[in-house]
JSON list of C-alpha atoms in Angstrom, two decimals:
[
{"chain": "A", "resi": 24, "resn": "ARG", "atom": "CA", "xyz": [6.29, 95.29, -111.37]},
{"chain": "A", "resi": 25, "resn": "THR", "atom": "CA", "xyz": [6.13, 91.59, -111.13]},
{"chain": "A", "resi": 26, "resn": "ARG", "atom": "CA", "xyz": [8.99, 91.50, -108.66]},
{"chain": "A", "resi": 27, "resn": "ARG", "atom": "CA", "xyz": [7.30, 94.05, -106.38]},
{"chain": "A", "resi": 28, "resn": "LEU", "atom": "CA", "xyz": [4.05, 92.12, -106.34]},
{"chain": "A", "resi": 29, "resn": "VAL", "atom": "CA", "xyz": [5.90, 88.86, -105.47]},
{"chain": "A", "resi": 30, "resn": "GLN", "atom": "CA", "xyz": [7.87, 90.78, -102.80]},
{"chain": "A", "resi": 31, "resn": "ARG", "atom": "CA", "xyz": [4.68, 92.21, -101.31]},
{"chain": "A", "resi": 32, "resn": "ALA", "atom": "CA", "xyz": [3.07, 88.82, -101.37]},
{"chain": "A", "resi": 33, "resn": "ALA", "atom": "CA", "xyz": [5.90, 87.21, -99.56]},
{"chain": "A", "resi": 34, "resn": "LEU", "atom": "CA", "xyz": [6.04, 89.90, -97.11]},
{"chain": "A", "resi": 35, "resn": "GLU", "atom": "CA", "xyz": [2.09, 89.67, -96.40]},
{"chain": "A", "resi": 36, "resn": "VAL", "atom": "CA", "xyz": [2.52, 85.87, -95.75]},
{"chain": "A", "resi": 37, "resn": "MET", "atom": "CA", "xyz": [5.37, 86.54, -93.31]},
{"chain": "A", "resi": 38, "resn": "SER", "atom": "CA", "xyz": [3.26, 89.22, -91.62]},
{"chain": "A", "resi": 39, "resn": "ASN", "atom": "CA", "xyz": [0.40, 86.69, -91.04]},
{"chain": "A", "resi": 40, "resn": "LEU", "atom": "CA", "xyz": [2.79, 84.17, -89.44]},
{"chain": "A", "resi": 41, "resn": "VAL", "atom": "CA", "xyz": [4.80, 86.47, -87.03]},
{"chain": "A", "resi": 42, "resn": "LEU", "atom": "CA", "xyz": [2.84, 85.49, -83.85]},
{"chain": "A", "resi": 43, "resn": "HIS", "atom": "CA", "xyz": [3.72, 81.68, -84.27]},
{"chain": "A", "resi": 44, "resn": "ASP", "atom": "CA", "xyz": [6.09, 80.65, -81.75]},
{"chain": "A", "resi": 45, "resn": "LYS", "atom": "CA", "xyz": [8.63, 79.26, -84.17]},
{"chain": "A", "resi": 46, "resn": "VAL", "atom": "CA", "xyz": [8.57, 82.42, -86.20]},
{"chain": "A", "resi": 47, "resn": "ILE", "atom": "CA", "xyz": [8.63, 84.75, -83.23]},
{"chain": "A", "resi": 48, "resn": "ASP", "atom": "CA", "xyz": [11.98, 83.28, -82.17]},
{"chain": "A", "resi": 49, "resn": "ARG", "atom": "CA", "xyz": [13.49, 84.63, -85.35]},
{"chain": "A", "resi": 50, "resn": "PHE", "atom": "CA", "xyz": [12.74, 88.22, -84.23]},
{"chain": "A", "resi": 51, "resn": "VAL", "atom": "CA", "xyz": [14.30, 88.45, -80.75]},
{"chain": "A", "resi": 52, "resn": "SER", "atom": "CA", "xyz": [17.72, 89.55, -82.13]},
{"chain": "A", "resi": 53, "resn": "PRO", "atom": "CA", "xyz": [18.16, 93.03, -83.51]},
{"chain": "A", "resi": 54, "resn": "SER", "atom": "CA", "xyz": [20.72, 91.71, -86.09]},
{"chain": "A", "resi": 55, "resn": "SER", "atom": "CA", "xyz": [18.48, 89.02, -87.51]},
{"chain": "A", "resi": 56, "resn": "THR", "atom": "CA", "xyz": [17.62, 89.16, -91.10]},
{"chain": "A", "resi": 57, "resn": "ASP", "atom": "CA", "xyz": [13.83, 88.96, -90.50]},
{"chain": "A", "resi": 58, "resn": "VAL", "atom": "CA", "xyz": [13.96, 92.08, -88.23]},
{"chain": "A", "resi": 59, "resn": "LYS", "atom": "CA", "xyz": [16.01, 94.00, -90.81]},
{"chain": "A", "resi": 60, "resn": "ILE", "atom": "CA", "xyz": [13.54, 92.94, -93.51]},
{"chain": "A", "resi": 61, "resn": "PHE", "atom": "CA", "xyz": [10.50, 94.21, -91.68]},
{"chain": "A", "resi": 62, "resn": "VAL", "atom": "CA", "xyz": [12.20, 97.44, -90.56]},
{"chain": "A", "resi": 63, "resn": "GLY", "atom": "CA", "xyz": [13.45, 98.12, -94.07]},
{"chain": "A", "resi": 64, "resn": "PHE", "atom": "CA", "xyz": [10.10, 97.56, -95.61]},
{"chain": "A", "resi": 65, "resn": "CYS", "atom": "CA", "xyz": [8.35, 99.90, -93.27]},
{"chain": "A", "resi": 66, "resn": "SER", "atom": "CA", "xyz": [9.97, 102.56, -95.26]},
{"chain": "A", "resi": 67, "resn": "ALA", "atom": "CA", "xyz": [9.31, 101.11, -98.81]},
{"chain": "A", "resi": 68, "resn": "ASP", "atom": "CA", "xyz": [8.05, 103.13, -101.75]},
{"chain": "A", "resi": 69, "resn": "ASP", "atom": "CA", "xyz": [5.00, 100.87, -102.18]},
{"chain": "A", "resi": 70, "resn": "GLU", "atom": "CA", "xyz": [2.27, 101.90, -99.58]},
{"chain": "A", "resi": 71, "resn": "LYS", "atom": "CA", "xyz": [0.78, 98.22, -99.57]},
{"chain": "A", "resi": 72, "resn": "THR", "atom": "CA", "xyz": [4.26, 96.96, -98.76]},
{"chain": "A", "resi": 73, "resn": "ARG", "atom": "CA", "xyz": [4.60, 99.44, -96.01]},
{"chain": "A", "resi": 74, "resn": "ILE", "atom": "CA", "xyz": [1.22, 98.46, -94.75]},
{"chain": "A", "resi": 75, "resn": "ALA", "atom": "CA", "xyz": [2.13, 94.87, -94.55]},
{"chain": "A", "resi": 76, "resn": "ALA", "atom": "CA", "xyz": [5.50, 95.49, -92.86]},
{"chain": "A", "resi": 77, "resn": "SER", "atom": "CA", "xyz": [4.23, 97.98, -90.45]},
{"chain": "A", "resi": 78, "resn": "GLY", "atom": "CA", "xyz": [1.28, 95.62, -89.62]},
{"chain": "A", "resi": 79, "resn": "ALA", "atom": "CA", "xyz": [3.80, 92.93, -88.71]},
{"chain": "A", "resi": 80, "resn": "VAL", "atom": "CA", "xyz": [6.04, 95.41, -86.73]},
{"chain": "A", "resi": 81, "resn": "ALA", "atom": "CA", "xyz": [2.92, 96.74, -84.69]},
{"chain": "A", "resi": 82, "resn": "THR", "atom": "CA", "xyz": [1.89, 93.10, -83.98]},
{"chain": "A", "resi": 83, "resn": "LEU", "atom": "CA", "xyz": [5.44, 92.21, -82.96]},
{"chain": "A", "resi": 84, "resn": "CYS", "atom": "CA", "xyz": [5.85, 95.22, -80.69]},
{"chain": "A", "resi": 85, "resn": "ALA", "atom": "CA", "xyz": [3.21, 93.73, -78.40]},
{"chain": "A", "resi": 86, "resn": "VAL", "atom": "CA", "xyz": [5.91, 91.14, -77.62]},
{"chain": "A", "resi": 87, "resn": "GLU", "atom": "CA", "xyz": [8.28, 92.91, -75.03]},
{"chain": "A", "resi": 88, "resn": "GLU", "atom": "CA", "xyz": [11.49, 91.06, -76.15]},
{"chain": "A", "resi": 89, "resn": "VAL", "atom": "CA", "xyz": [10.64, 91.50, -79.82]},
{"chain": "A", "resi": 90, "resn": "GLY", "atom": "CA", "xyz": [9.99, 95.13, -79.26]},
{"chain": "A", "resi": 91, "resn": "ALA", "atom": "CA", "xyz": [13.27, 95.55, -77.68]},
{"chain": "A", "resi": 92, "resn": "ALA", "atom": "CA", "xyz": [14.94, 93.93, -80.74]},
{"chain": "A", "resi": 93, "resn": "LEU", "atom": "CA", "xyz": [12.95, 96.20, -83.16]},
{"chain": "A", "resi": 94, "resn": "ILE", "atom": "CA", "xyz": [14.00, 99.29, -81.15]},
{"chain": "A", "resi": 95, "resn": "LYS", "atom": "CA", "xyz": [17.71, 98.31, -81.47]},
{"chain": "A", "resi": 96, "resn": "ALA", "atom": "CA", "xyz": [17.19, 97.74, -85.19]},
{"chain": "A", "resi": 97, "resn": "ASN", "atom": "CA", "xyz": [16.00, 101.41, -85.57]},
{"chain": "A", "resi": 98, "resn": "VAL", "atom": "CA", "xyz": [12.26, 100.64, -86.18]},
{"chain": "A", "resi": 99, "resn": "VAL", "atom": "CA", "xyz": [11.37, 103.80, -84.19]},
{"chain": "A", "resi": 100, "resn": "GLU", "atom": "CA", "xyz": [12.78, 106.10, -87.17]},
{"chain": "A", "resi": 101, "resn": "ALA", "atom": "CA", "xyz": [10.44, 104.27, -89.60]},
{"chain": "A", "resi": 102, "resn": "LEU", "atom": "CA", "xyz": [7.53, 104.60, -87.22]},
{"chain": "A", "resi": 103, "resn": "VAL", "atom": "CA", "xyz": [7.99, 108.32, -86.62]},
{"chain": "A", "resi": 104, "resn": "ASP", "atom": "CA", "xyz": [8.32, 108.79, -90.43]},
{"chain": "A", "resi": 105, "resn": "ILE", "atom": "CA", "xyz": [4.93, 107.11, -90.98]},
{"chain": "A", "resi": 106, "resn": "ALA", "atom": "CA", "xyz": [3.42, 109.09, -88.13]},
{"chain": "A", "resi": 107, "resn": "LEU", "atom": "CA", "xyz": [4.55, 112.41, -89.43]},
{"chain": "A", "resi": 108, "resn": "LEU", "atom": "CA", "xyz": [4.68, 111.99, -93.14]},
{"chain": "A", "resi": 109, "resn": "CYS", "atom": "CA", "xyz": [1.77, 109.74, -94.02]},
{"chain": "A", "resi": 110, "resn": "ASP", "atom": "CA", "xyz": [-1.92, 110.31, -94.45]},
{"chain": "A", "resi": 111, "resn": "SER", "atom": "CA", "xyz": [-3.04, 106.64, -94.79]},
{"chain": "A", "resi": 112, "resn": "PRO", "atom": "CA", "xyz": [-5.34, 105.64, -92.07]},
{"chain": "A", "resi": 113, "resn": "GLU", "atom": "CA", "xyz": [-3.93, 102.09, -92.21]},
{"chain": "A", "resi": 114, "resn": "LEU", "atom": "CA", "xyz": [-0.27, 103.16, -91.86]},
{"chain": "A", "resi": 115, "resn": "LEU", "atom": "CA", "xyz": [-1.12, 105.77, -89.10]},
{"chain": "A", "resi": 116, "resn": "HIS", "atom": "CA", "xyz": [-2.94, 103.14, -87.11]},
{"chain": "A", "resi": 117, "resn": "ARG", "atom": "CA", "xyz": [-0.13, 100.61, -87.30]},
{"chain": "A", "resi": 118, "resn": "ALA", "atom": "CA", "xyz": [2.42, 103.40, -86.32]},
{"chain": "A", "resi": 119, "resn": "ALA", "atom": "CA", "xyz": [0.35, 104.61, -83.43]},
{"chain": "A", "resi": 120, "resn": "PHE", "atom": "CA", "xyz": [-0.14, 101.07, -82.05]},
{"chain": "A", "resi": 121, "resn": "ALA", "atom": "CA", "xyz": [3.41, 100.00, -82.58]},
{"chain": "A", "resi": 122, "resn": "LEU", "atom": "CA", "xyz": [4.61, 103.27, -80.69]},
{"chain": "A", "resi": 123, "resn": "GLU", "atom": "CA", "xyz": [2.27, 102.72, -77.93]},
{"chain": "A", "resi": 124, "resn": "LYS", "atom": "CA", "xyz": [3.45, 99.13, -77.31]},
{"chain": "A", "resi": 125, "resn": "LEU", "atom": "CA", "xyz": [7.09, 100.27, -77.49]},
{"chain": "A", "resi": 126, "resn": "PHE", "atom": "CA", "xyz": [6.55, 103.09, -75.01]},
{"chain": "A", "resi": 127, "resn": "THR", "atom": "CA", "xyz": [4.56, 100.83, -72.74]},
{"chain": "A", "resi": 128, "resn": "LEU", "atom": "CA", "xyz": [6.52, 97.66, -72.66]},
{"chain": "A", "resi": 129, "resn": "ASN", "atom": "CA", "xyz": [10.00, 99.05, -73.48]},
{"chain": "A", "resi": 130, "resn": "THR", "atom": "CA", "xyz": [9.93, 102.38, -71.72]},
{"chain": "A", "resi": 131, "resn": "ASP", "atom": "CA", "xyz": [13.61, 102.52, -70.83]},
{"chain": "A", "resi": 132, "resn": "LEU", "atom": "CA", "xyz": [14.81, 101.74, -74.33]},
{"chain": "A", "resi": 133, "resn": "MET", "atom": "CA", "xyz": [12.61, 104.31, -75.68]},
{"chain": "A", "resi": 134, "resn": "LEU", "atom": "CA", "xyz": [13.42, 107.07, -73.27]},
{"chain": "A", "resi": 135, "resn": "GLY", "atom": "CA", "xyz": [16.56, 106.11, -71.41]},
{"chain": "A", "resi": 136, "resn": "ARG", "atom": "CA", "xyz": [16.85, 105.09, -67.90]},
{"chain": "A", "resi": 137, "resn": "ARG", "atom": "CA", "xyz": [15.01, 107.21, -65.30]},
{"chain": "A", "resi": 138, "resn": "PRO", "atom": "CA", "xyz": [17.46, 109.05, -63.18]},
{"chain": "A", "resi": 139, "resn": "LYS", "atom": "CA", "xyz": [17.70, 108.00, -59.63]},
{"chain": "A", "resi": 140, "resn": "ILE", "atom": "CA", "xyz": [17.79, 110.97, -57.28]},
{"chain": "A", "resi": 141, "resn": "SER", "atom": "CA", "xyz": [19.73, 110.61, -54.03]},
{"chain": "A", "resi": 142, "resn": "SER", "atom": "CA", "xyz": [18.64, 112.29, -50.84]},
{"chain": "A", "resi": 143, "resn": "GLU", "atom": "CA", "xyz": [21.37, 114.95, -51.37]},
{"chain": "A", "resi": 144, "resn": "GLY", "atom": "CA", "xyz": [19.59, 115.95, -54.60]},
{"chain": "A", "resi": 145, "resn": "GLY", "atom": "CA", "xyz": [22.18, 114.42, -56.97]},
{"chain": "A", "resi": 146, "resn": "ASP", "atom": "CA", "xyz": [21.87, 111.68, -59.56]},
{"chain": "A", "resi": 147, "resn": "GLU", "atom": "CA", "xyz": [22.67, 108.46, -57.76]},
{"chain": "A", "resi": 148, "resn": "ASN", "atom": "CA", "xyz": [23.76, 106.87, -60.94]},
{"chain": "A", "resi": 149, "resn": "GLY", "atom": "CA", "xyz": [26.11, 109.71, -61.62]},
{"chain": "A", "resi": 150, "resn": "ASP", "atom": "CA", "xyz": [25.14, 109.43, -65.42]},
{"chain": "A", "resi": 151, "resn": "GLY", "atom": "CA", "xyz": [22.03, 111.68, -65.53]},
{"chain": "A", "resi": 152, "resn": "GLY", "atom": "CA", "xyz": [19.92, 108.52, -66.01]},
{"chain": "A", "resi": 153, "resn": "GLY", "atom": "CA", "xyz": [21.79, 107.32, -68.85]},
{"chain": "A", "resi": 154, "resn": "GLY", "atom": "CA", "xyz": [20.62, 110.00, -71.46]},
{"chain": "A", "resi": 155, "resn": "ALA", "atom": "CA", "xyz": [17.72, 109.77, -73.82]},
{"chain": "A", "resi": 156, "resn": "PRO", "atom": "CA", "xyz": [18.22, 107.71, -76.98]},
{"chain": "A", "resi": 157, "resn": "ASP", "atom": "CA", "xyz": [18.40, 109.61, -80.27]},
{"chain": "A", "resi": 158, "resn": "HIS", "atom": "CA", "xyz": [14.88, 108.49, -81.32]},
{"chain": "A", "resi": 159, "resn": "ALA", "atom": "CA", "xyz": [13.10, 109.60, -77.84]},
{"chain": "A", "resi": 160, "resn": "LEU", "atom": "CA", "xyz": [12.15, 113.22, -78.75]},
{"chain": "A", "resi": 161, "resn": "ALA", "atom": "CA", "xyz": [11.08, 112.46, -82.20]},
{"chain": "A", "resi": 162, "resn": "ALA", "atom": "CA", "xyz": [8.99, 109.49, -81.07]},
{"chain": "A", "resi": 163, "resn": "LEU", "atom": "CA", "xyz": [7.38, 111.69, -78.28]},
{"chain": "A", "resi": 164, "resn": "GLY", "atom": "CA", "xyz": [6.56, 114.29, -80.98]},
{"chain": "A", "resi": 165, "resn": "ALA", "atom": "CA", "xyz": [5.13, 111.64, -83.20]},
{"chain": "A", "resi": 166, "resn": "LEU", "atom": "CA", "xyz": [2.89, 110.67, -80.27]},
{"chain": "A", "resi": 167, "resn": "SER", "atom": "CA", "xyz": [1.79, 114.11, -79.71]},
{"chain": "A", "resi": 168, "resn": "VAL", "atom": "CA", "xyz": [0.84, 114.42, -83.37]},
{"chain": "A", "resi": 169, "resn": "LEU", "atom": "CA", "xyz": [-1.08, 111.10, -83.33]},
{"chain": "A", "resi": 170, "resn": "SER", "atom": "CA", "xyz": [-2.98, 112.06, -80.29]},
{"chain": "A", "resi": 171, "resn": "LYS", "atom": "CA", "xyz": [-4.70, 114.83, -82.40]},
{"chain": "A", "resi": 172, "resn": "SER", "atom": "CA", "xyz": [-5.61, 112.49, -85.32]},
{"chain": "A", "resi": 173, "resn": "PRO", "atom": "CA", "xyz": [-9.22, 112.49, -86.48]},
{"chain": "A", "resi": 174, "resn": "ILE", "atom": "CA", "xyz": [-8.88, 108.60, -86.70]},
{"chain": "A", "resi": 175, "resn": "GLU", "atom": "CA", "xyz": [-10.15, 107.36, -83.37]},
{"chain": "A", "resi": 176, "resn": "ALA", "atom": "CA", "xyz": [-7.99, 104.13, -83.16]},
{"chain": "A", "resi": 177, "resn": "VAL", "atom": "CA", "xyz": [-4.87, 106.23, -83.86]},
{"chain": "A", "resi": 178, "resn": "LYS", "atom": "CA", "xyz": [-5.74, 108.81, -81.34]},
{"chain": "A", "resi": 179, "resn": "LYS", "atom": "CA", "xyz": [-6.61, 106.13, -78.70]},
{"chain": "A", "resi": 180, "resn": "SER", "atom": "CA", "xyz": [-3.29, 104.43, -79.01]},
{"chain": "A", "resi": 181, "resn": "ALA", "atom": "CA", "xyz": [-1.31, 107.62, -78.81]},
{"chain": "A", "resi": 182, "resn": "ILE", "atom": "CA", "xyz": [-3.25, 109.02, -75.84]},
{"chain": "A", "resi": 183, "resn": "THR", "atom": "CA", "xyz": [-2.96, 105.57, -74.11]},
{"chain": "A", "resi": 184, "resn": "ALA", "atom": "CA", "xyz": [0.86, 105.72, -74.47]},
{"chain": "A", "resi": 185, "resn": "LEU", "atom": "CA", "xyz": [0.97, 109.35, -73.26]},
{"chain": "A", "resi": 186, "resn": "VAL", "atom": "CA", "xyz": [-1.15, 108.77, -70.25]},
{"chain": "A", "resi": 187, "resn": "PHE", "atom": "CA", "xyz": [1.02, 105.80, -69.43]},
{"chain": "A", "resi": 188, "resn": "LEU", "atom": "CA", "xyz": [4.15, 107.90, -69.64]},
{"chain": "A", "resi": 189, "resn": "ARG", "atom": "CA", "xyz": [2.51, 110.80, -67.40]},
{"chain": "A", "resi": 190, "resn": "LYS", "atom": "CA", "xyz": [1.95, 108.13, -64.68]},
{"chain": "A", "resi": 191, "resn": "GLU", "atom": "CA", "xyz": [5.06, 105.99, -65.08]},
{"chain": "A", "resi": 192, "resn": "ARG", "atom": "CA", "xyz": [7.71, 108.46, -66.31]},
{"chain": "A", "resi": 193, "resn": "ALA", "atom": "CA", "xyz": [6.81, 111.92, -64.92]},
{"chain": "A", "resi": 194, "resn": "ASP", "atom": "CA", "xyz": [10.57, 112.83, -65.47]},
{"chain": "A", "resi": 195, "resn": "VAL", "atom": "CA", "xyz": [9.93, 113.04, -69.24]}
]
């Protein structure tokens, strides 16, 4: 119990510092220990630990290059789990905000590259747009679920992302 409390306190302190320039540099690599810690704690058994970790993740997702690192470190799976399995308003809000920022700032990493269609009707890239990442469908499903939330802030973030995608990525 004491270890869990110390661990949570340390995570909360780190969460409060994530937007300082010297700290943010520690999150630009998907293999950094800090990224792995926050992504891992998003799935912790202790709800308050998940709230602290997902809050930091949501804040960091608003920084495009850090959001990219978090996507590559598999944060999307943890956010989808929160969106689909939790009923905590705090966790749902953090997941919805993080997904909104990931979809709007790192669209291609979330969905795969948009296919370029040639004048002959074929795919110019010859690769179908690169294919959708494994997390894309689950993340879109999570946005759909979150858009129906009775929690206004959760619904707003999800709808903002869905409207953005409708305008920017009609191919989805």
